[in-house]
Coordinates of C-alpha atoms and ligand atoms in Angstrom, one line a residue:
M1 CA 0.0 0.0 0.0
K2 CA 1.2 3.5 -0.8
D3 CA 2.2 5.5 2.2
T4 CA 0.1 8.6 2.0
S5 CA 1.1 10.0 5.4
R6 CA 2.7 13.5 5.3
S7 CA 5.8 14.0 7.2
L8 CA 6.0 17.2 9.3
P9 CA 6.8 20.0 8.8
A10 CA 5.1 20.6 5.4
K11 CA 6.4 24.1 4.9
E12 CA 6.5 23.7 1.1
L13 CA 2.7 23.7 1.1
F14 CA 2.6 27.3 2.3
D15 CA 3.4 30.7 0.8
L16 CA 5.3 32.2 3.7
P17 CA 7.3 35.4 3.2
E18 CA 11.1 34.8 3.2
G19 CA 12.7 35.1 6.7
V20 CA 9.4 35.3 8.6
I21 CA 8.9 33.0 11.6
Y22 CA 5.1 32.8 11.8
L23 CA 3.8 32.1 15.3
D24 CA 0.4 33.5 14.8
G25 CA -1.4 30.7 12.9
N26 CA -3.7 30.6 15.9
S27 CA -5.1 34.0 14.8
L28 CA -4.8 33.9 11.0
G29 CA -3.4 30.8 9.3
P30 CA -0.9 31.5 6.5
L31 CA -1.7 31.1 2.8
P32 CA -1.6 27.5 1.4
K33 CA 0.0 27.6 -2.0
S34 CA -2.9 25.8 -3.6
V35 CA -5.5 28.4 -2.7
A36 CA -4.8 31.2 -5.3
A37 CA -5.2 28.9 -8.3
H38 CA -8.3 27.2 -7.0
V39 CA -10.0 30.5 -6.3
A40 CA -8.9 32.0 -9.6
E41 CA -10.3 29.0 -11.4
T42 CA -13.6 29.4 -9.5
I43 CA -13.7 33.1 -10.5
T44 CA -12.9 32.7 -14.2
G45 CA -13.8 29.1 -15.0
Q46 CA -17.0 28.9 -13.0
W47 CA -18.4 32.3 -12.1
G48 CA -17.1 33.9 -15.3
A49 CA -17.9 31.1 -17.7
H50 CA -21.0 29.5 -16.1
L51 CA -22.7 32.5 -14.5
I52 CA -25.8 31.5 -12.6
K53 CA -25.5 27.9 -13.9
G54 CA -22.6 27.5 -11.5
W55 CA -25.0 26.8 -8.6
N56 CA -25.8 23.5 -10.4
V57 CA -23.0 22.6 -12.8
D58 CA -20.3 23.5 -10.3
D59 CA -22.3 22.3 -7.3
W60 CA -21.9 25.6 -5.4
M61 CA -25.0 24.8 -3.5
G62 CA -23.5 21.5 -2.2
L63 CA -20.2 23.2 -1.1
P64 CA -21.1 24.1 2.5
K65 CA -21.7 20.5 3.4
Q66 CA -18.9 19.1 1.2
V67 CA -16.3 21.4 2.9
G68 CA -18.1 20.6 6.2
D69 CA -17.3 16.9 5.7
M70 CA -13.6 17.8 5.1
I71 CA -13.6 19.6 8.5
G72 CA -15.6 16.8 10.1
R73 CA -12.9 14.2 9.2
L74 CA -10.4 16.3 11.2
I75 CA -12.6 16.6 14.3
G76 CA -14.1 13.1 14.6
A77 CA -17.5 14.1 13.2
P78 CA -19.5 11.6 11.1
T79 CA -20.2 12.4 7.4
G80 CA -23.1 14.8 7.0
S81 CA -23.0 16.2 10.5
V82 CA -21.1 19.5 9.8
T83 CA -21.9 22.5 7.6
T84 CA -20.2 25.7 6.9
G85 CA -21.1 29.4 6.5
D86 CA -21.5 32.7 8.3
T87 CA -19.1 33.6 11.0
L88 CA -18.3 31.8 14.3
S89 CA -20.3 34.4 16.3
I90 CA -23.4 33.5 14.3
K91 CA -22.8 29.8 14.7
V92 CA -22.4 30.3 18.5
F93 CA -25.8 32.1 18.5
Q94 CA -27.5 29.3 16.5
A95 CA -26.1 26.5 18.6
L96 CA -27.0 28.3 21.8
A97 CA -30.5 29.3 20.8
S98 CA -31.3 25.7 19.7
A99 CA -29.7 24.3 22.9
V100 CA -31.7 26.6 25.2
K101 CA -34.9 25.6 23.4
M102 CA -34.2 21.9 24.1
R103 CA -34.4 22.6 27.9
P104 CA -37.5 24.9 28.2
D105 CA -37.7 24.5 32.0
R106 CA -34.2 25.7 32.7
R107 CA -32.9 29.2 32.8
V108 CA -29.1 29.1 33.1
I109 CA -26.4 29.2 30.4
L110 CA -23.1 28.3 31.9
S111 CA -19.8 29.5 30.6
D112 CA -16.3 30.4 31.9
S113 CA -14.2 33.5 32.2
G114 CA -11.7 32.1 29.8
N115 CA -14.2 32.1 27.0
F116 CA -13.8 34.5 24.0
P117 CA -15.8 37.6 24.6
S118 CA -17.9 37.3 21.4
D119 CA -19.3 33.9 22.6
L120 CA -20.3 35.6 25.9
Y121 CA -21.8 38.6 24.0
M122 CA -23.8 36.4 21.8
A123 CA -25.3 34.7 24.9
Q124 CA -26.1 38.1 26.4
G125 CA -27.8 39.2 23.2
L126 CA -29.8 36.0 22.9
I127 CA -30.9 36.2 26.5
S128 CA -32.1 39.8 26.2
H129 CA -34.0 39.1 23.0
M130 CA -35.7 36.1 24.5
G131 CA -36.8 38.1 27.5
Q132 CA -37.6 34.9 29.5
G133 CA -35.4 35.5 32.4
H134 CA -32.4 33.5 31.4
E135 CA -29.1 34.1 33.1
L136 CA -25.5 33.8 31.7
R137 CA -23.5 32.4 34.6
V138 CA -19.7 32.8 34.1
V139 CA -17.4 31.0 36.5
A140 CA -13.6 30.5 36.6
P141 CA -12.4 27.7 34.2
D142 CA -11.6 25.3 37.0
E143 CA -15.0 25.8 38.6
V144 CA -17.0 24.8 35.6
E145 CA -17.6 21.2 36.5
A146 CA -18.9 22.0 40.0
A147 CA -21.2 24.7 38.6
I148 CA -23.1 22.3 36.3
T149 CA -26.3 21.9 38.3
D150 CA -29.8 21.0 37.3
E151 CA -30.6 24.7 36.7
V152 CA -28.3 24.7 33.7
A153 CA -29.9 24.4 30.3
A154 CA -26.6 24.6 28.3
V155 CA -22.9 24.6 29.0
M156 CA -21.0 26.6 26.4
L157 CA -17.2 26.4 26.5
T158 CA -14.3 27.0 24.3
E159 CA -12.0 24.0 24.6
V160 CA -8.7 26.0 24.5
D161 CA -8.5 29.4 26.2
Y162 CA -7.6 32.0 23.6
R163 CA -5.5 33.9 26.1
T164 CA -3.6 31.3 28.1
G165 CA -3.9 28.2 26.0
R166 CA -5.4 26.2 28.9
K167 CA -7.3 23.2 27.6
H168 CA -10.5 21.8 29.1
D169 CA -11.1 18.1 29.3
M170 CA -13.8 17.8 26.6
T171 CA -15.0 14.3 27.4
A172 CA -15.1 14.8 31.2
L173 CA -17.0 18.0 31.0
T174 CA -19.5 16.7 28.4
Q175 CA -20.2 13.8 30.7
A176 CA -20.7 16.1 33.7
A177 CA -23.1 18.2 31.6
H178 CA -25.0 15.1 30.6
R179 CA -25.2 13.8 34.2
A180 CA -27.1 17.1 34.9
D181 CA -29.1 16.7 31.7
A182 CA -27.6 19.9 30.3
V183 CA -26.9 20.4 26.6
M184 CA -23.1 20.7 25.8
I185 CA -21.8 23.2 23.2
W186 CA -18.0 23.2 22.4
D187 CA -16.3 26.0 20.6
L188 CA -13.3 24.5 18.7
A189 CA -11.9 27.8 17.4
H190 CA -8.5 26.9 18.9
S191 CA -8.8 23.1 18.5
A192 CA -9.8 22.3 14.9
G193 CA -6.5 21.7 13.1
A194 CA -4.5 22.2 16.3
L195 CA -5.1 19.0 18.2
P196 CA -6.9 15.7 17.9
V197 CA -10.7 16.1 18.5
D198 CA -13.1 13.2 18.9
L199 CA -16.5 14.9 18.6
E200 CA -18.5 11.7 18.2
G201 CA -16.7 10.1 21.1
S202 CA -17.3 13.1 23.3
G203 CA -21.1 12.8 22.8
C204 CA -21.6 16.6 22.8
E205 CA -24.7 18.0 21.1
F206 CA -23.1 21.0 19.4
A207 CA -19.7 22.1 18.2
V208 CA -18.7 25.3 16.4
G209 CA -15.5 26.8 15.2
C210 CA -13.8 29.1 12.7
T211 CA -11.6 28.2 9.8
Y212 CA -9.3 31.2 9.4
K213 CA -7.2 30.1 12.4
Y214 CA -5.6 26.7 12.3
L215 CA -7.5 25.6 9.2
N216 CA -5.9 28.4 7.1
G217 CA -9.1 29.3 5.2
G218 CA -8.1 33.0 4.9
P219 CA -9.4 36.2 6.5
G220 CA -13.2 36.0 7.0
A221 CA -13.3 32.4 6.0
P222 CA -16.7 30.8 6.9
A223 CA -17.3 29.1 10.2
F224 CA -18.5 25.5 10.8
I225 CA -21.2 24.0 13.0
Y226 CA -21.7 20.4 14.1
V227 CA -24.9 19.0 15.4
R228 CA -25.1 15.4 16.8
P229 CA -27.0 13.5 14.1
D230 CA -29.6 11.9 16.5
I231 CA -30.9 15.3 17.6
V232 CA -30.7 17.4 14.5
G233 CA -34.1 16.4 13.2
D234 CA -35.8 17.8 16.3
L235 CA -33.8 21.0 16.5
S236 CA -35.5 24.4 16.4
P237 CA -33.4 26.8 14.4
A238 CA -33.3 30.4 15.5
L239 CA -32.2 31.9 12.2
C240 CA -34.7 30.6 9.7
G241 CA -33.1 31.5 6.4
W242 CA -34.3 30.1 3.1
L243 CA -31.3 27.9 2.6
G244 CA -32.0 26.0 5.9
H245 CA -35.5 25.3 4.5
D246 CA -36.3 21.8 3.4
A247 CA -37.1 23.0 -0.2
P248 CA -35.6 26.5 -0.7
F249 CA -36.7 26.6 -4.4
A250 CA -40.3 25.7 -3.6
F251 CA -40.5 29.2 -2.2
E252 CA -43.1 28.3 0.3
P253 CA -44.4 31.1 2.5
G254 CA -43.9 29.1 5.7
Y255 CA -40.5 27.9 7.1
R256 CA -40.0 24.2 7.2
P257 CA -36.5 23.2 8.3
A258 CA -34.4 20.7 6.3
P259 CA -34.3 17.3 8.0
D260 CA -30.5 17.3 8.6
I261 CA -27.6 19.6 9.2
E262 CA -28.7 21.8 6.3
R263 CA -31.2 23.4 8.7
M264 CA -28.2 25.2 10.3
R265 CA -27.6 27.0 7.0
V266 CA -28.9 30.5 6.7
G267 CA -28.4 32.4 3.4
T268 CA -26.4 32.3 0.2
P269 CA -23.0 30.6 0.8
P270 CA -19.7 32.6 0.2
I271 CA -18.5 30.5 -2.7
L272 CA -15.1 32.2 -3.2
Q273 CA -14.2 31.8 0.5
L274 CA -15.5 28.2 0.5
R275 CA -13.3 27.4 -2.5
A276 CA -10.3 28.9 -0.7
L277 CA -11.1 26.8 2.4
E278 CA -11.6 23.7 0.3
A279 CA -8.1 24.1 -1.2
A280 CA -6.7 24.8 2.3
M281 CA -8.3 21.7 3.7
R282 CA -6.2 19.6 1.3
V283 CA -3.2 20.4 3.4
W284 CA -4.5 18.0 5.9
D285 CA -4.6 15.0 3.6
G286 CA -2.4 12.4 5.2
V287 CA -1.6 14.4 8.3
D288 CA -1.8 12.3 11.5
M289 CA -3.2 14.5 14.2
N290 CA -1.5 12.6 17.0
E291 CA 1.8 13.1 15.3
L292 CA 1.0 16.8 14.8
R293 CA 0.1 17.1 18.5
A294 CA 3.3 15.4 19.6
A295 CA 5.4 17.7 17.4
C296 CA 3.5 20.8 18.6
L297 CA 4.1 19.9 22.3
S298 CA 7.8 19.3 21.7
L299 CA 8.1 22.7 19.9
S300 CA 6.2 24.6 22.6
D301 CA 8.1 22.8 25.5
L302 CA 11.3 23.9 23.8
F303 CA 10.1 27.5 23.5
I304 CA 9.1 27.6 27.2
A305 CA 12.5 26.2 28.2
E306 CA 14.5 28.6 26.0
V307 CA 12.5 31.7 27.0
E308 CA 12.5 30.9 30.7
A309 CA 16.2 30.4 30.7
R310 CA 16.9 33.7 29.0
C311 CA 14.0 36.1 29.7
P312 CA 13.5 36.4 33.4
E313 CA 11.1 39.4 32.7
L314 CA 8.5 37.1 31.3
T315 CA 6.1 34.9 33.3
L316 CA 4.5 31.8 31.8
A317 CA 0.7 32.3 31.6
S318 CA 0.1 28.9 30.0
P319 CA -0.1 25.5 31.8
R320 CA 3.4 24.1 32.1
E321 CA 2.2 20.6 31.5
G322 CA 1.8 20.2 27.7
T323 CA -1.3 18.0 27.8
L324 CA -3.1 20.8 29.6
R325 CA -2.4 23.3 26.8
G326 CA -3.6 23.8 23.3
S327 CA -1.0 24.6 20.7
Q328 CA -0.2 28.1 21.9
V329 CA 2.1 29.4 24.6
S330 CA 1.6 32.7 26.4
F331 CA 3.8 34.9 28.5
I332 CA 2.8 37.8 30.8
F333 CA 4.9 40.9 30.4
E334 CA 3.9 44.4 31.4
H335 CA 5.1 45.9 28.1
G336 CA 3.9 43.0 26.1
D337 CA 2.3 45.1 23.4
A338 CA 5.5 47.0 22.7
A339 CA 7.6 43.9 23.0
M340 CA 5.5 42.1 20.4
Q341 CA 5.7 45.1 18.0
A342 CA 9.5 44.9 18.4
L343 CA 9.4 41.2 17.7
V344 CA 7.2 41.6 14.6
A345 CA 9.6 44.3 13.3
R346 CA 12.3 41.6 13.5
N347 CA 10.1 39.1 11.5
V348 CA 9.0 37.0 14.5
I349 CA 5.2 37.3 14.3
G350 CA 3.1 36.5 17.3
D351 CA 0.4 38.6 18.8
F352 CA -0.7 40.5 22.0
R353 CA -3.9 40.1 24.0
A354 CA -4.8 42.8 26.5
P355 CA -3.9 43.6 29.2
N356 CA -0.4 41.9 29.2
I357 CA -0.3 38.6 27.3
M358 CA 2.2 37.8 24.5
R359 CA 0.9 34.9 22.5
F360 CA 2.9 32.5 20.4
G361 CA 1.3 29.7 18.4
F362 CA 3.2 26.5 17.4
T363 CA 1.9 24.9 14.2
P364 CA 4.2 22.0 13.2
L365 CA 2.9 22.2 9.7
Y366 CA 5.3 25.0 9.0
I367 CA 7.3 25.6 12.2
D368 CA 10.3 23.5 13.2
E369 CA 12.9 23.4 15.9
S370 CA 15.3 25.9 14.3
D371 CA 12.4 28.4 14.0
V372 CA 11.7 28.0 17.7
R373 CA 15.3 28.6 18.7
R374 CA 15.6 31.6 16.4
A375 CA 12.3 33.1 17.8
A376 CA 13.6 32.7 21.3
D377 CA 17.0 34.3 20.3
V378 CA 15.1 37.4 18.9
L379 CA 12.9 37.6 22.0
A380 CA 15.9 37.4 24.3
D381 CA 17.5 40.2 22.3
V382 CA 14.3 42.4 22.6
M383 CA 14.3 41.8 26.4
R384 CA 18.1 42.2 27.0
N385 CA 18.3 45.4 25.0
R386 CA 14.9 46.8 26.2
L387 CA 13.9 47.3 22.5
W388 CA 10.3 47.4 23.7
D389 CA 11.1 50.8 25.2
R390 CA 11.6 52.5 21.8
P391 CA 8.9 55.0 20.9
E392 CA 8.2 53.3 17.5
Y393 CA 6.9 50.2 19.3
K394 CA 4.4 52.1 21.4
Q395 CA 1.8 52.7 18.8
T396 CA -1.7 51.9 19.4
R397 CA -3.4 49.9 16.6
R398 CA -6.9 49.0 15.7
V399 CA -6.1 45.2 15.7
T400 CA -3.5 43.7 18.0
Ligands
PLP1 C1 -11.7 33.6 17.0 C2 -12.9 33.4 17.9 C3 -14.1 33.9 17.6 C4 -14.3 34.9 16.5 O1 -15.6 34.9 16.0 P1 -15.9 35.5 14.5 O2 -17.4 35.6 14.4 O3 -15.4 34.5 13.5 O4 -15.3 36.8 14.4 C5 -15.2 33.6 18.4 N1 -15.0 32.7 19.4 C6 -13.8 32.2 19.7 C7 -13.7 31.2 20.9 C8 -12.7 32.5 19.0 O5 -11.5 32.0 19.3

């Protein structure tokens, strides 16, 4: 049998600028080489040549589910249980609204203080619109399990904390939610493409995620949503768009949801972004996620050791034990924003999260040990020479 496994790193699959060490794939994945031609062909060979016929002859209409299945293979979801579209915030809203509807006698949505603000905001907006006295209860990450009581309708968590990289135990918390008969929603924004995920094995009802981070789908790439197949047929969608209808082109006046995951679609799919994502997903062909995870932990362990040995000014904000982290490492530094600007000016790209977190993502697809050592050298230089104190690195920017 032909060995189709891909050895890591697979740098040659990406268009990375010469000399750049990219440690920010956790925020925006780099450009896979195959994307530009695939999108160009969609523009000229399909949109240009086929015009409206493209919806049928090029199966644009089937693309959200087809790309959803590619993502599903990476996160342990069965075929036909994932669809793509909209943005992650919208998918969080949809999952949450349907989950709360599944437990009409309960009034609490439980989340944690490590969750991404947009997830919490979507819950706040949903609660105020429903006007039924629901409460968003936000507890510390290590207090979630104890807070899952029989008041809780839905537990909504992001597996990996965007700031610290701390990783929840997905199976254990899903079981705890189910013991209390609560619905479980996982946000996989920092998991899909970063570590092995077994959605089917976890038993959770919903999962959502974005595709512009570790899945390299490009800025504004569509989000994904998974619904456990045994419940999708009874689910009440909150956003009743025509493309979630059972028969969109029957143009019936009344909404009747599609029987399967298609009911989580809303409106017209972003075909160019979906084609970009489709090409980007090919990067994963033959990648063994366990091997990727092992490589990631060895790179991030090395980075921690190098930085701690040479930069006493920095304090590790991530769990020291690799299995308790996602694929990022964060350090606390009072002048972290300026220090990160100094790093970026030296071609080591990470990012900064207020108030004081310097974030570095380790994606073994295109990062290797020599990159990690070089990044640590540059960081040590920035610290030793107080380069962060230069005025040019103290600019405020719209996006950090
Ligand atoms: C990145 C991220 C988002 C962003 O949502 P968008 O709607 O795609 O802008 C939301 N939630 C989490 C947990 C994230 O990491």
